PDB file of C-alpha atoms in Angstrom:
ATOM      1  CA  MET N   1      95.776  99.612 111.919  1.00 96.00           C
ATOM      2  CA  LEU N   2      97.808 102.453 111.089  1.00 98.00           C
ATOM      3  CA  ALA N   3      98.816 102.795 107.560  1.00 98.00           C
ATOM      4  CA  ILE N   4     102.825 103.249 106.344  1.00 98.00           C
ATOM      5  CA  ALA N   5     102.265 105.128 103.484  1.00 98.00           C
ATOM      6  CA  GLY N   6     103.707 107.966 100.340  1.00 96.00           C
ATOM      7  CA  GLY N   7     103.418 109.079  97.395  1.00 92.00           C
ATOM      8  CA  LYS N   8     106.642 107.240  95.865  1.00 92.00           C
ATOM      9  CA  GLY N   9     108.893 104.476  96.901  1.00 93.00           C
ATOM     10  CA  GLY N  10     112.370 104.882  98.393  1.00 94.00           C
ATOM     11  CA  VAL N  11     111.440 107.403 100.937  1.00 97.00           C
ATOM     12  CA  GLY N  12     111.320 105.461 103.851  1.00 97.00           C
ATOM     13  CA  LYS N  13     108.480 103.636 104.552  1.00 98.00           C
ATOM     14  CA  THR N  14     109.461 100.186 105.216  1.00 98.00           C
ATOM     15  CA  THR N  15     112.006 101.771 107.503  1.00 98.00           C
ATOM     16  CA  THR N  16     109.466 103.512 109.350  1.00 98.00           C
ATOM     17  CA  ALA N  17     107.085 100.848 109.876  1.00 98.00           C
ATOM     18  CA  LEU N  18     109.699  98.480 111.164  1.00 98.00           C
ATOM     19  CA  GLY N  19     110.894 101.797 113.228  1.00 98.00           C
ATOM     20  CA  LEU N  20     108.107 102.794 114.838  1.00 98.00           C
ATOM     21  CA  SER N  21     107.051  98.954 115.153  1.00 97.00           C
ATOM     22  CA  ALA N  22     110.151  98.829 117.568  1.00 97.00           C
ATOM     23  CA  ALA N  23     109.235 101.478 119.068  1.00 97.00           C
ATOM     24  CA  VAL N  24     105.792 100.908 120.797  1.00 95.00           C
ATOM     25  CA  ASP N  25     105.543  99.364 124.231  1.00 93.00           C
ATOM     26  CA  GLY N  26     103.837  96.558 123.747  1.00 93.00           C
ATOM     27  CA  PRO N  27     103.596  93.794 120.930  1.00 95.00           C
ATOM     28  CA  VAL N  28     102.855  94.808 117.557  1.00 96.00           C
ATOM     29  CA  LEU N  29     102.469  93.065 113.555  1.00 97.00           C
ATOM     30  CA  ALA N  30     104.023  95.053 111.322  1.00 98.00           C
ATOM     31  CA  ALA N  31     102.674  93.929 107.650  1.00 98.00           C
ATOM     32  CA  ASP N  32     103.949  94.241 104.301  1.00 98.00           C
ATOM     33  CA  ALA N  33     101.271  94.839 101.073  1.00 97.00           C
ATOM     34  CA  ASP N  34     103.363  96.008  98.456  1.00 96.00           C
ATOM     35  CA  PRO N  35     104.017  92.956  96.689  1.00 95.00           C
ATOM     36  CA  ASP N  36     105.811  94.932  94.034  1.00 93.00           C
ATOM     37  CA  MET N  37     108.842  96.674  96.317  1.00 93.00           C
ATOM     38  CA  PRO N  38     108.361  93.383  98.898  1.00 95.00           C
ATOM     39  CA  ASP N  39     110.898  94.831 101.481  1.00 95.00           C
ATOM     40  CA  LEU N  40     110.100  94.542 105.014  1.00 97.00           C
ATOM     41  CA  HIS N  41     111.283  90.748 105.390  1.00 97.00           C
ATOM     42  CA  ALA N  42     114.308  91.306 103.934  1.00 97.00           C
ATOM     43  CA  LEU N  43     115.056  94.281 106.259  1.00 97.00           C
ATOM     44  CA  ALA N  44     113.725  92.615 108.909  1.00 97.00           C
ATOM     45  CA  GLY N  45     115.937  89.359 108.104  1.00 97.00           C
ATOM     46  CA  VAL N  46     112.716  86.721 108.386  1.00 97.00           C
ATOM     47  CA  ASP N  47     111.812  84.608 105.891  1.00 97.00           C
ATOM     48  CA  ARG N  48     110.004  85.605 102.738  1.00 95.00           C
ATOM     49  CA  GLU N  49     106.906  82.935 103.571  1.00 94.00           C
ATOM     50  CA  PRO N  50     104.544  82.687 104.956  1.00 95.00           C
ATOM     51  CA  THR N  51     102.668  85.853 103.779  1.00 96.00           C
ATOM     52  CA  LEU N  52     100.490  88.521 104.293  1.00 96.00           C
ATOM     53  CA  THR N  53      97.822  86.564 102.047  1.00 94.00           C
ATOM     54  CA  GLU N  54      98.038  83.404 104.046  1.00 92.00           C
ATOM     55  CA  LEU N  55      95.821  84.911 106.962  1.00 89.00           C
ATOM     56  CA  THR N  56      92.961  83.182 104.889  1.00 79.00           C
ATOM     57  CA  GLY N  57      91.317  81.127 107.056  1.00 78.00           C
ATOM     58  CA  ARG N  58      93.868  80.947 109.549  1.00 86.00           C
ATOM     59  CA  ASP N  59      94.621  83.242 112.557  1.00 87.00           C
ATOM     60  CA  VAL N  60      97.566  85.857 112.874  1.00 90.00           C
ATOM     61  CA  GLY N  61      99.337  84.246 115.165  1.00 88.00           C
ATOM     62  CA  THR N  62      99.731  81.139 113.545  1.00 91.00           C
ATOM     63  CA  VAL N  63     100.666  82.647 110.691  1.00 94.00           C
ATOM     64  CA  ALA N  64     103.549  86.061 111.521  1.00 96.00           C
ATOM     65  CA  GLN N  65     106.838  85.643 112.268  1.00 96.00           C
ATOM     66  CA  PRO N  66     108.950  86.268 115.181  1.00 97.00           C
ATOM     67  CA  HIS N  67     111.591  89.734 114.385  1.00 97.00           C
ATOM     68  CA  PRO N  68     114.554  88.407 115.536  1.00 96.00           C
ATOM     69  CA  GLU N  69     116.164  91.178 117.139  1.00 96.00           C
ATOM     70  CA  GLU N  70     112.748  92.657 118.529  1.00 97.00           C
ATOM     71  CA  SER N  71     110.424  90.564 120.784  1.00 95.00           C
ATOM     72  CA  ASP N  72     107.507  92.498 120.773  1.00 96.00           C
ATOM     73  CA  VAL N  73     106.741  92.320 117.346  1.00 98.00           C
ATOM     74  CA  ALA N  74     105.825  90.007 114.312  1.00 97.00           C
ATOM     75  CA  LEU N  75     105.929  90.086 110.916  1.00 98.00           C
ATOM     76  CA  LEU N  76     104.181  89.100 107.776  1.00 97.00           C
ATOM     77  CA  PRO N  77     106.344  89.415 104.336  1.00 97.00           C
ATOM     78  CA  ALA N  78     104.460  90.736 101.186  1.00 97.00           C
ATOM     79  CA  PRO N  79     102.591  87.818  98.514  1.00 94.00           C
ATOM     80  CA  ARG N  80     104.679  87.081  96.226  1.00 91.00           C
ATOM     81  CA  ILE N  81     104.026  88.706  92.739  1.00 88.00           C
ATOM     82  CA  ASP N  82     102.709  85.836  91.044  1.00 83.00           C
ATOM     83  CA  ASP N  83     100.814  85.564  94.009  1.00 76.00           C
ATOM     84  CA  ALA N  84      99.760  88.559  94.701  1.00 83.00           C
ATOM     85  CA  ASP N  85      95.780  88.293  94.246  1.00 89.00           C
ATOM     86  CA  PRO N  86      94.632  91.824  94.841  1.00 91.00           C
ATOM     87  CA  ASP N  87      91.345  89.844  96.795  1.00 92.00           C
ATOM     88  CA  ALA N  88      93.488  88.282  98.521  1.00 91.00           C
ATOM     89  CA  ILE N  89      95.396  90.996  99.797  1.00 94.00           C
ATOM     90  CA  THR N  90      92.104  92.429 100.451  1.00 94.00           C
ATOM     91  CA  HIS N  91      90.621  90.214 102.344  1.00 93.00           C
ATOM     92  CA  SER N  92      93.849  89.766 104.553  1.00 94.00           C
ATOM     93  CA  LEU N  93      94.195  93.332 105.569  1.00 95.00           C
ATOM     94  CA  VAL N  94      90.521  92.996 106.610  1.00 94.00           C
ATOM     95  CA  ARG N  95      91.008  90.011 109.020  1.00 92.00           C
ATOM     96  CA  LEU N  96      93.830  92.193 110.442  1.00 94.00           C
ATOM     97  CA  ALA N  97      92.179  95.329 110.868  1.00 92.00           C
ATOM     98  CA  ALA N  98      89.392  93.688 112.699  1.00 90.00           C
ATOM     99  CA  SER N  99      92.055  91.351 115.280  1.00 89.00           C
ATOM    100  CA  ASP N 100      92.796  92.567 118.136  1.00 87.00           C
ATOM    101  CA  ARG N 101      96.207  93.188 117.455  1.00 90.00           C
ATOM    102  CA  ARG N 102      97.868  96.339 116.788  1.00 95.00           C
ATOM    103  CA  SER N 103      99.251  96.071 113.538  1.00 97.00           C
ATOM    104  CA  VAL N 104     101.066  98.612 111.080  1.00 98.00           C
ATOM    105  CA  VAL N 105     100.584  98.243 107.022  1.00 98.00           C
ATOM    106  CA  ASP N 106     103.625  99.401 104.576  1.00 98.00           C
ATOM    107  CA  CYS N 107     101.689 100.110 102.111  1.00 97.00           C
ATOM    108  CA  PRO N 108     102.354 100.898  98.379  1.00 96.00           C
ATOM    109  CA  ALA N 109     103.745 104.137  96.860  1.00 95.00           C
ATOM    110  CA  GLY N 110     101.692 106.042  94.746  1.00 88.00           C
ATOM    111  CA  ALA N 111      97.689 106.503  94.745  1.00 86.00           C
ATOM    112  CA  GLY N 112      96.465 103.179  92.265  1.00 89.00           C
ATOM    113  CA  PRO N 113      94.327 100.637  93.445  1.00 91.00           C
ATOM    114  CA  ASP N 114      96.784  98.509  95.436  1.00 92.00           C
ATOM    115  CA  ALA N 115      98.087 101.760  97.413  1.00 95.00           C
ATOM    116  CA  ALA N 116      94.068 102.285  98.040  1.00 96.00           C
ATOM    117  CA  ALA N 117      93.706  98.892  99.112  1.00 95.00           C
ATOM    118  CA  PRO N 118      95.470  98.846 103.227  1.00 97.00           C
ATOM    119  CA  LEU N 119      94.020 102.690 103.258  1.00 97.00           C
ATOM    120  CA  ARG N 120      90.790 101.163 102.990  1.00 96.00           C
ATOM    121  CA  ALA N 121      91.361  99.097 105.888  1.00 96.00           C
ATOM    122  CA  ALA N 122      93.099 101.313 108.480  1.00 97.00           C
ATOM    123  CA  ASP N 123      91.895 103.377 110.422  1.00 96.00           C
ATOM    124  CA  ALA N 124      94.168 105.832 110.033  1.00 97.00           C
ATOM    125  CA  THR N 125      97.566 106.852 107.598  1.00 98.00           C
ATOM    126  CA  LEU N 126     100.971 108.026 108.272  1.00 98.00           C
ATOM    127  CA  LEU N 127     102.759 109.866 106.279  1.00 98.00           C
ATOM    128  CA  VAL N 128     106.406 108.775 104.915  1.00 98.00           C
ATOM    129  CA  THR N 129     107.958 111.513 102.587  1.00 98.00           C
ATOM    130  CA  THR N 130     111.864 113.062 101.870  1.00 98.00           C
ATOM    131  CA  LEU N 131     112.005 117.060 102.031  1.00 97.00           C
ATOM    132  CA  CYS N 132     112.151 116.307  97.593  1.00 96.00           C
ATOM    133  CA  ALA N 133     109.268 118.688  95.897  1.00 96.00           C
ATOM    134  CA  PRO N 134     108.279 115.479  93.987  1.00 96.00           C
ATOM    135  CA  ALA N 135     108.344 112.987  96.532  1.00 97.00           C
ATOM    136  CA  LEU N 136     106.020 116.138  98.862  1.00 97.00           C
ATOM    137  CA  ARG N 137     103.501 116.543  95.687  1.00 96.00           C
ATOM    138  CA  ASP N 138     102.854 112.688  95.575  1.00 97.00           C
ATOM    139  CA  ALA N 139     102.409 112.317  99.649  1.00 97.00           C
ATOM    140  CA  ALA N 140      99.933 115.597  98.653  1.00 97.00           C
ATOM    141  CA  LYS N 141      97.852 113.001  96.833  1.00 96.00           C
ATOM    142  CA  THR N 142      98.237 110.179  99.312  1.00 97.00           C
ATOM    143  CA  ALA N 143      97.110 112.530 101.678  1.00 97.00           C
ATOM    144  CA  ALA N 144      93.800 113.346  99.496  1.00 97.00           C
ATOM    145  CA  MET N 145      93.221 109.931  99.119  1.00 97.00           C
ATOM    146  CA  ALA N 146      93.833 108.964 102.727  1.00 97.00           C
ATOM    147  CA  ARG N 147      90.973 111.452 103.612  1.00 97.00           C
ATOM    148  CA  ALA N 148      88.997 110.143 100.862  1.00 97.00           C
ATOM    149  CA  LEU N 149      89.190 106.539 102.226  1.00 97.00           C
ATOM    150  CA  ASP N 150      88.287 107.414 106.063  1.00 97.00           C
ATOM    151  CA  ALA N 151      91.876 106.879 107.024  1.00 97.00           C
ATOM    152  CA  PRO N 152      92.763 110.307 107.176  1.00 97.00           C
ATOM    153  CA  ALA N 153      96.555 111.136 107.818  1.00 97.00           C
ATOM    154  CA  CYS N 154      97.509 111.618 111.195  1.00 96.00           C
ATOM    155  CA  GLY N 155     100.965 112.901 110.571  1.00 97.00           C
ATOM    156  CA  VAL N 156     103.974 113.140 108.296  1.00 98.00           C
ATOM    157  CA  VAL N 157     107.283 111.777 108.904  1.00 98.00           C
ATOM    158  CA  LEU N 158     110.241 113.322 107.238  1.00 98.00           C
ATOM    159  CA  THR N 159     113.345 111.072 106.449  1.00 98.00           C
ATOM    160  CA  ARG N 160     117.339 112.052 105.820  1.00 97.00           C
ATOM    161  CA  THR N 161     116.216 115.449 107.686  1.00 98.00           C
ATOM    162  CA  ARG N 162     116.356 116.950 110.690  1.00 96.00           C
ATOM    163  CA  SER N 163     114.728 119.880 109.811  1.00 95.00           C
ATOM    164  CA  ALA N 164     110.595 120.127 109.852  1.00 95.00           C
ATOM    165  CA  PRO N 165     109.674 123.198 107.875  1.00 96.00           C
ATOM    166  CA  ASP N 166     105.909 124.478 108.552  1.00 95.00           C
ATOM    167  CA  VAL N 167     104.867 124.511 104.721  1.00 96.00           C
ATOM    168  CA  VAL N 168     105.181 120.820 104.665  1.00 97.00           C
ATOM    169  CA  SER N 169     102.180 120.913 107.372  1.00 97.00           C
ATOM    170  CA  GLU N 170     100.315 122.965 105.354  1.00 97.00           C
ATOM    171  CA  LEU N 171     100.822 121.277 102.211  1.00 97.00           C
ATOM    172  CA  LEU N 172      99.514 117.794 103.820  1.00 97.00           C
ATOM    173  CA  GLY N 173      97.302 119.199 105.779  1.00 96.00           C
ATOM    174  CA  CYS N 174      98.391 117.350 109.113  1.00 96.00           C
ATOM    175  CA  PRO N 175     101.066 117.940 111.181  1.00 97.00           C
ATOM    176  CA  VAL N 176     105.146 117.116 111.219  1.00 97.00           C
ATOM    177  CA  VAL N 177     105.304 114.354 113.546  1.00 97.00           C
ATOM    178  CA  VAL N 178     108.820 113.682 113.964  1.00 98.00           C
ATOM    179  CA  SER N 179     112.440 114.455 111.266  1.00 98.00           C
ATOM    180  CA  ILE N 180     114.178 111.065 110.581  1.00 98.00           C
ATOM    181  CA  PRO N 181     117.888 111.891 110.483  1.00 98.00           C
ATOM    182  CA  ALA N 182     120.075 110.693 108.027  1.00 97.00           C
ATOM    183  CA  ALA N 183     122.090 107.232 108.615  1.00 97.00           C
ATOM    184  CA  ASP N 184     124.333 104.953 107.311  1.00 96.00           C
ATOM    185  CA  ALA N 185     123.058 101.059 106.824  1.00 93.00           C
ATOM    186  CA  PRO N 186     121.817  99.532 108.788  1.00 95.00           C
ATOM    187  CA  ILE N 187     119.784 102.803 109.692  1.00 97.00           C
ATOM    188  CA  LEU N 188     117.692 101.449 112.444  1.00 97.00           C
ATOM    189  CA  ASP N 189     120.721 100.659 114.524  1.00 97.00           C
ATOM    190  CA  ASP N 190     121.584 104.484 114.605  1.00 98.00           C
ATOM    191  CA  ASP N 191     120.981 105.506 118.434  1.00 98.00           C
ATOM    192  CA  ASP N 192     119.633 108.951 116.542  1.00 98.00           C
ATOM    193  CA  VAL N 193     116.819 107.600 114.225  1.00 98.00           C
ATOM    194  CA  ARG N 194     116.178 105.311 117.357  1.00 98.00           C
ATOM    195  CA  THR N 195     115.487 107.763 119.122  1.00 98.00           C
ATOM    196  CA  ALA N 196     113.696 109.250 116.257  1.00 98.00           C
ATOM    197  CA  TYR N 197     111.222 107.095 115.961  1.00 98.00           C
ATOM    198  CA  ARG N 198     110.648 106.608 119.898  1.00 97.00           C
ATOM    199  CA  ARG N 199     109.766 109.911 119.589  1.00 97.00           C
ATOM    200  CA  LEU N 200     107.139 109.177 117.055  1.00 97.00           C
ATOM    201  CA  ALA N 201     105.476 106.510 119.225  1.00 96.00           C
ATOM    202  CA  ALA N 202     105.096 108.477 121.880  1.00 95.00           C
ATOM    203  CA  SER N 203     103.205 111.339 119.653  1.00 95.00           C
ATOM    204  CA  LEU N 204     100.910 109.250 117.792  1.00 93.00           C
ATOM    205  CA  GLY N 205     100.200 107.424 121.648  1.00 84.00           C
ATOM    206  CA  GLU N 206      98.974 104.151 121.889  1.00 71.00           C
ATOM    207  CA  ASP N 207      95.370 104.257 120.788  1.00 67.00           C
ATOM    208  CA  ILE N 208      96.788 105.176 117.236  1.00 72.00           C
ATOM    209  CA  LEU N 209      97.317 101.714 116.422  1.00 70.00           C
TER     210      LEU N 209
END
């Protein structure tokens, strides 16, 4: 399981989770572990339920929803904030990681316990950040947390830019895999953006998921 993580909200984690999932060759499950900012279902255009925490005692295939436009992508929205029991989220993430499905998880921003839970379950972390200094500083904290939780960052996705400064790799301790150009909404309909996510999928390879 690959964690899609970053230090700040709004940097493009959810877009990257969906863009990468659609670009990977073959079935992928995208899960949302961020009940405070549950964006995955809205961006994909699926129902709010069933959610990630409904994996308890159920097979992944009976809970996940199909993406309406990407036949190989299945989705698990985040639980509602009132039902977001941390233990249930952790249990569901562990079950998902142990399944035979390739999966990505859209992580909460920051470095708190809710952000740590997906990293503990994941095999590796893909950092997502913009080039602004505060976002980069917070991404560095996320990178350190990922290393400490045995899900080290395998790369960085820079959003809303076409550049990839060397200083970013030096700061975050991993390569910039791809830069995603700025685009008008719906972002994932933009040809340049889709091409960039295909490059990301090819660069990461199948083993990373």
